[in-house]
Short mmCIF file of C-alpha atoms in Angstrom, two decimals:
data_model
loop_
_atom_site.label_atom_id
_atom_site.label_comp_id
_atom_site.label_asym_id
_atom_site.label_seq_id
_atom_site.Cartn_x
_atom_site.Cartn_y
_atom_site.Cartn_z
CA MET L 1 130.94 99.75 136.72
CA ALA L 2 132.04 100.56 140.26
CA HIS L 3 135.67 99.96 139.25
CA TYR L 4 135.53 101.68 135.85
CA PRO L 5 139.22 102.01 134.80
CA PHE L 6 140.40 105.59 134.78
CA GLN L 7 142.34 105.00 131.56
CA ARG L 8 139.16 103.87 129.81
CA LEU L 9 137.34 106.92 131.10
CA THR L 10 139.96 109.31 129.73
CA ALA L 11 139.92 107.45 126.39
CA GLU L 12 136.11 107.80 126.20
CA LEU L 13 136.38 111.51 127.00
CA SER L 14 139.17 111.97 124.46
CA ASN L 15 137.01 110.41 121.73
CA LEU L 16 134.01 112.52 122.73
CA ILE L 17 136.05 115.73 122.65
CA ALA L 18 137.57 114.81 119.27
CA ARG L 19 134.08 114.20 117.80
CA THR L 20 132.62 117.44 119.15
CA PRO L 21 132.95 120.52 116.91
CA ASP L 22 135.02 123.44 118.11
CA GLY L 23 133.01 125.73 120.38
CA GLU L 24 130.24 123.21 121.03
CA ARG L 25 129.10 122.45 124.56
CA LEU L 26 129.54 118.99 126.07
CA PRO L 27 126.72 117.33 128.00
CA SER L 28 126.31 118.51 131.59
CA GLU L 29 128.38 116.84 134.31
CA PRO L 30 125.45 114.81 135.74
CA GLU L 31 124.41 113.68 132.25
CA LEU L 32 127.97 112.81 131.21
CA ALA L 33 128.73 110.99 134.47
CA LYS L 34 125.58 108.90 134.02
CA GLN L 35 126.41 108.22 130.37
CA LEU L 36 129.94 107.01 131.27
CA GLY L 37 128.90 105.19 134.44
CA VAL L 38 131.17 107.12 136.84
CA SER L 39 130.75 109.47 139.75
CA ARG L 40 130.84 113.21 139.15
CA ALA L 41 133.99 113.44 141.28
CA THR L 42 135.79 110.89 139.09
CA LEU L 43 134.56 112.60 135.94
CA ARG L 44 135.71 115.99 137.20
CA GLU L 45 139.18 114.59 137.95
CA ALA L 46 139.48 113.26 134.39
CA MET L 47 138.15 116.50 132.90
CA ARG L 48 140.88 118.50 134.62
CA SER L 49 143.59 116.82 132.54
CA PHE L 50 141.86 117.85 129.30
CA GLU L 51 141.33 121.34 130.63
CA ALA L 52 145.05 121.60 131.46
CA GLN L 53 145.81 120.69 127.83
CA GLY L 54 143.51 123.48 126.64
CA LEU L 55 141.12 121.04 124.92
CA ILE L 56 138.06 122.07 126.91
CA ARG L 57 136.96 125.24 128.64
CA ARG L 58 134.54 125.30 131.59
CA ARG L 59 132.53 128.51 131.79
CA GLN L 60 130.98 129.36 135.12
CA GLY L 61 127.22 128.96 135.01
CA SER L 62 127.24 127.92 131.35
CA GLY L 63 128.90 124.54 130.88
CA THR L 64 131.94 122.87 129.34
CA TYR L 65 132.96 123.73 125.79
CA VAL L 66 135.34 122.05 123.35
CA VAL L 67 138.32 124.09 122.13
CA HIS L 68 140.21 122.62 119.18
CA ASN L 69 141.97 125.56 117.56
CA ILE L 70 143.34 128.00 120.11
CA PRO L 71 146.12 130.55 119.74
CA VAL L 72 149.09 129.54 121.88
CA MET L 73 151.43 132.27 123.15
CA GLU L 74 155.04 131.12 123.56
CA SER L 75 157.87 132.62 125.58
CA GLY L 76 161.04 131.63 127.36
CA LEU L 77 160.89 131.98 131.13
CA GLU L 78 164.36 133.54 131.08
CA VAL L 79 162.87 136.52 129.17
CA LEU L 80 161.06 139.33 131.00
CA GLU L 81 158.33 140.41 128.60
CA SER L 82 154.65 141.31 128.70
CA LEU L 83 151.69 139.36 127.34
CA GLU L 84 151.22 142.20 124.85
CA THR L 85 154.73 141.64 123.49
CA MET L 86 154.09 137.91 123.21
CA ALA L 87 150.81 138.57 121.38
CA ARG L 88 152.37 141.10 118.99
CA ARG L 89 154.98 138.53 118.04
CA MET L 90 152.11 136.25 116.94
CA ASN L 91 150.05 139.04 115.36
CA LEU L 92 147.35 138.10 117.86
CA PRO L 93 144.99 140.92 118.89
CA ILE L 94 144.41 141.10 122.64
CA SER L 95 142.36 143.47 124.76
CA VAL L 96 141.74 144.38 128.39
CA GLY L 97 138.63 143.42 130.34
CA ARG L 98 137.35 143.94 133.88
CA LEU L 99 139.87 146.72 134.49
CA ARG L 100 139.90 147.86 138.12
CA ILE L 101 142.33 150.44 139.50
CA GLU L 102 142.46 151.31 143.20
CA ARG L 103 144.53 152.89 145.93
CA LEU L 104 145.29 151.00 149.12
CA PHE L 105 147.59 151.17 152.12
CA ALA L 106 150.38 148.61 152.37
CA ASP L 107 149.58 145.85 154.84
CA GLN L 108 152.26 143.72 156.44
CA GLU L 109 152.45 141.30 153.48
CA HIS L 110 152.75 143.97 150.80
CA ALA L 111 155.15 146.06 152.88
CA LYS L 112 157.50 143.08 153.12
CA ILE L 113 157.24 142.08 149.44
CA LEU L 114 157.63 145.64 148.12
CA ASP L 115 160.15 146.62 150.80
CA VAL L 116 158.16 149.68 151.88
CA SER L 117 156.83 150.94 155.20
CA LEU L 118 153.47 149.88 156.57
CA ALA L 119 150.64 152.11 155.36
CA THR L 120 152.61 153.28 152.31
CA MET L 121 150.12 154.27 149.62
CA LEU L 122 149.99 151.67 146.83
CA THR L 123 148.39 151.41 143.41
CA ARG L 124 146.73 148.12 142.49
CA ILE L 125 145.68 147.30 138.93
CA ARG L 126 143.52 144.26 138.23
CA ARG L 127 142.34 143.12 134.80
CA THR L 128 141.76 140.20 132.48
CA MET L 129 143.53 139.78 129.15
CA ILE L 130 141.29 138.67 126.31
CA ALA L 131 142.42 136.83 123.17
CA ASP L 132 140.26 135.21 120.53
CA ASP L 133 137.17 136.50 122.44
CA GLN L 134 138.21 134.51 125.51
CA ALA L 135 139.65 135.64 128.84
CA VAL L 136 143.01 133.85 128.91
CA ALA L 137 144.80 135.44 131.87
CA TYR L 138 144.07 137.48 135.00
CA LEU L 139 146.69 139.98 136.18
CA VAL L 140 147.14 141.88 139.43
CA ASP L 141 149.96 144.43 139.75
CA THR L 142 150.66 146.28 142.98
CA LEU L 143 153.15 149.16 143.04
CA PRO L 144 154.17 151.93 145.45
CA GLU L 145 152.36 155.09 144.42
CA HIS L 146 155.65 156.93 143.94
CA ILE L 147 156.35 154.43 141.13
CA LEU L 148 152.93 154.67 139.49
CA LYS L 149 149.81 156.63 140.47
CA PRO L 150 146.37 155.68 139.13
CA GLU L 151 146.16 158.96 137.24
CA ASP L 152 149.46 158.15 135.50
CA LEU L 153 147.82 155.36 133.52
CA PRO L 154 147.18 156.49 129.93
CA GLU L 155 143.66 156.41 128.53
CA SER L 156 144.95 153.94 125.95
CA PHE L 157 146.26 151.57 128.66
CA SER L 158 146.75 148.21 126.95
CA GLY L 159 146.94 146.16 130.12
CA SER L 160 150.71 145.97 130.50
CA VAL L 161 152.19 147.59 133.59
CA LEU L 162 155.55 146.07 132.65
CA ASP L 163 155.61 147.93 129.33
CA LEU L 164 154.82 151.20 131.15
CA LEU L 165 157.70 150.60 133.54
CA LEU L 166 160.06 149.76 130.68
CA GLN L 167 159.32 153.19 129.17
CA SER L 168 160.03 155.02 132.44
CA SER L 169 163.24 156.76 133.53
CA ASP L 170 163.90 153.95 136.03
CA PRO L 171 163.08 150.78 134.07
CA PRO L 172 163.06 147.21 135.38
CA VAL L 173 165.99 144.97 134.58
CA SER L 174 165.09 141.70 136.28
CA ALA L 175 162.38 139.76 138.05
CA ARG L 176 162.13 136.95 140.55
CA ALA L 177 159.16 134.69 139.84
CA VAL L 178 157.66 131.74 141.66
CA VAL L 179 155.77 129.47 139.26
CA SER L 180 153.13 127.02 140.43
CA ALA L 181 149.93 125.26 139.46
CA ILE L 182 146.98 126.26 141.62
CA ALA L 183 143.24 125.77 141.94
CA ALA L 184 141.41 128.91 140.80
CA PRO L 185 140.28 131.05 143.77
CA PRO L 186 136.65 132.27 143.61
CA ASP L 187 137.47 135.86 142.55
CA VAL L 188 139.89 134.74 139.83
CA ALA L 189 137.48 132.07 138.57
CA LYS L 190 134.76 134.71 138.29
CA ALA L 191 137.02 137.09 136.36
CA LEU L 192 138.10 134.34 133.94
CA GLN L 193 134.59 132.86 133.70
CA ILE L 194 135.77 129.41 134.71
CA GLN L 195 134.85 127.06 137.53
CA ARG L 196 136.21 127.61 141.01
CA GLY L 197 139.00 125.10 141.62
CA ASP L 198 139.95 124.76 137.95
CA VAL L 199 143.69 124.39 137.36
CA LEU L 200 145.63 127.57 136.56
CA LEU L 201 149.30 128.33 135.97
CA HIS L 202 150.31 130.98 138.49
CA PHE L 203 153.27 133.40 138.43
CA SER L 204 154.09 135.46 141.51
CA SER L 205 156.78 138.01 140.63
CA GLN L 206 158.82 140.82 142.12
CA ILE L 207 160.18 143.20 139.47
CA PHE L 208 163.45 145.03 140.20
CA ASN L 209 165.33 148.02 138.80
CA ALA L 210 169.11 148.19 138.33
CA LYS L 211 169.62 149.13 141.99
CA GLY L 212 167.66 146.10 143.22
CA THR L 213 164.65 148.17 144.29
CA VAL L 214 161.30 146.41 144.00
CA LEU L 215 159.19 148.31 141.47
CA SER L 216 156.17 146.03 141.32
CA TYR L 217 154.61 142.90 142.77
CA SER L 218 152.78 140.99 140.06
CA LEU L 219 150.35 138.07 140.23
CA THR L 220 149.41 136.44 136.94
CA TYR L 221 146.96 133.59 136.48
CA PHE L 222 147.16 131.79 133.12
CA ILE L 223 144.56 129.42 131.68
CA PRO L 224 146.43 126.27 130.57
CA GLY L 225 146.49 125.55 126.87
CA TYR L 226 146.79 129.19 125.79
CA PHE L 227 150.42 129.52 126.86
CA ASN L 228 153.59 127.55 126.25
CA PHE L 229 156.46 128.61 128.51
CA HIS L 230 159.90 127.08 128.18
CA ILE L 231 163.35 127.64 129.61
CA VAL L 232 166.80 127.14 128.11
CA ARG L 233 169.06 125.14 130.42
CA ARG L 234 172.78 124.59 129.92
CA VAL L 235 175.20 122.03 131.29
CA PRO L 236 177.73 123.76 133.57
CA MET L 237 181.31 123.72 132.39
CA PRO L 238 183.63 121.36 134.29
CA GLU L 239 185.95 123.17 136.72
CA ALA L 240 188.98 122.10 134.69
CA ARG L 241 187.74 124.11 131.69
CA LEU L 242 187.25 127.23 133.79
CA ARG L 243 190.94 127.41 134.74
#
């Protein structure tokens, strides 16, 4: 069994997940590794692919659970819209968890990203977004305090800083986002109740107004399987047609 084929391992796991009812917990990693005759490291590598497909969910300190029927939020990457807007389109109720609002002074990194002076007072808003009783995303928005003060947040804050900005007198019109897959940092893993190092889809965005001023710096961590992002791409017209 030392050279157990990886393809056979993933097939065994696929069958096990398919047989397990939705919401049920899989055997523990040591038990499952022993049952399949592989190391825990090899098992964990195979499990990540199923986690990325949204078929299993690892909860920190609890175990790995099967997820068969999950709501998937869809959006085009060329569209600047909030998670709340995506959820409303699906008639999917979502709520805010672990809300934390704080003031901080701009360090060198934030001063550069937000194009403000060092020690400018900033507002930072951290929270999880919950759908179907599961934390599906973790959001961190950092804004200059002249854009949004902590006390400006309404009591009925739904979790969307973008929607608040869109309702302001100086709304955003564009964003520049860097999209990547990352291993969950410890603080994000704790907030999402997943294992540290689990794969997440990560958006790092600067949001701009019509004058090109940075209104907000946003970090969003998505749990794979709950979101389906796409982008429309077009073939450029030949130069001859442009004349």
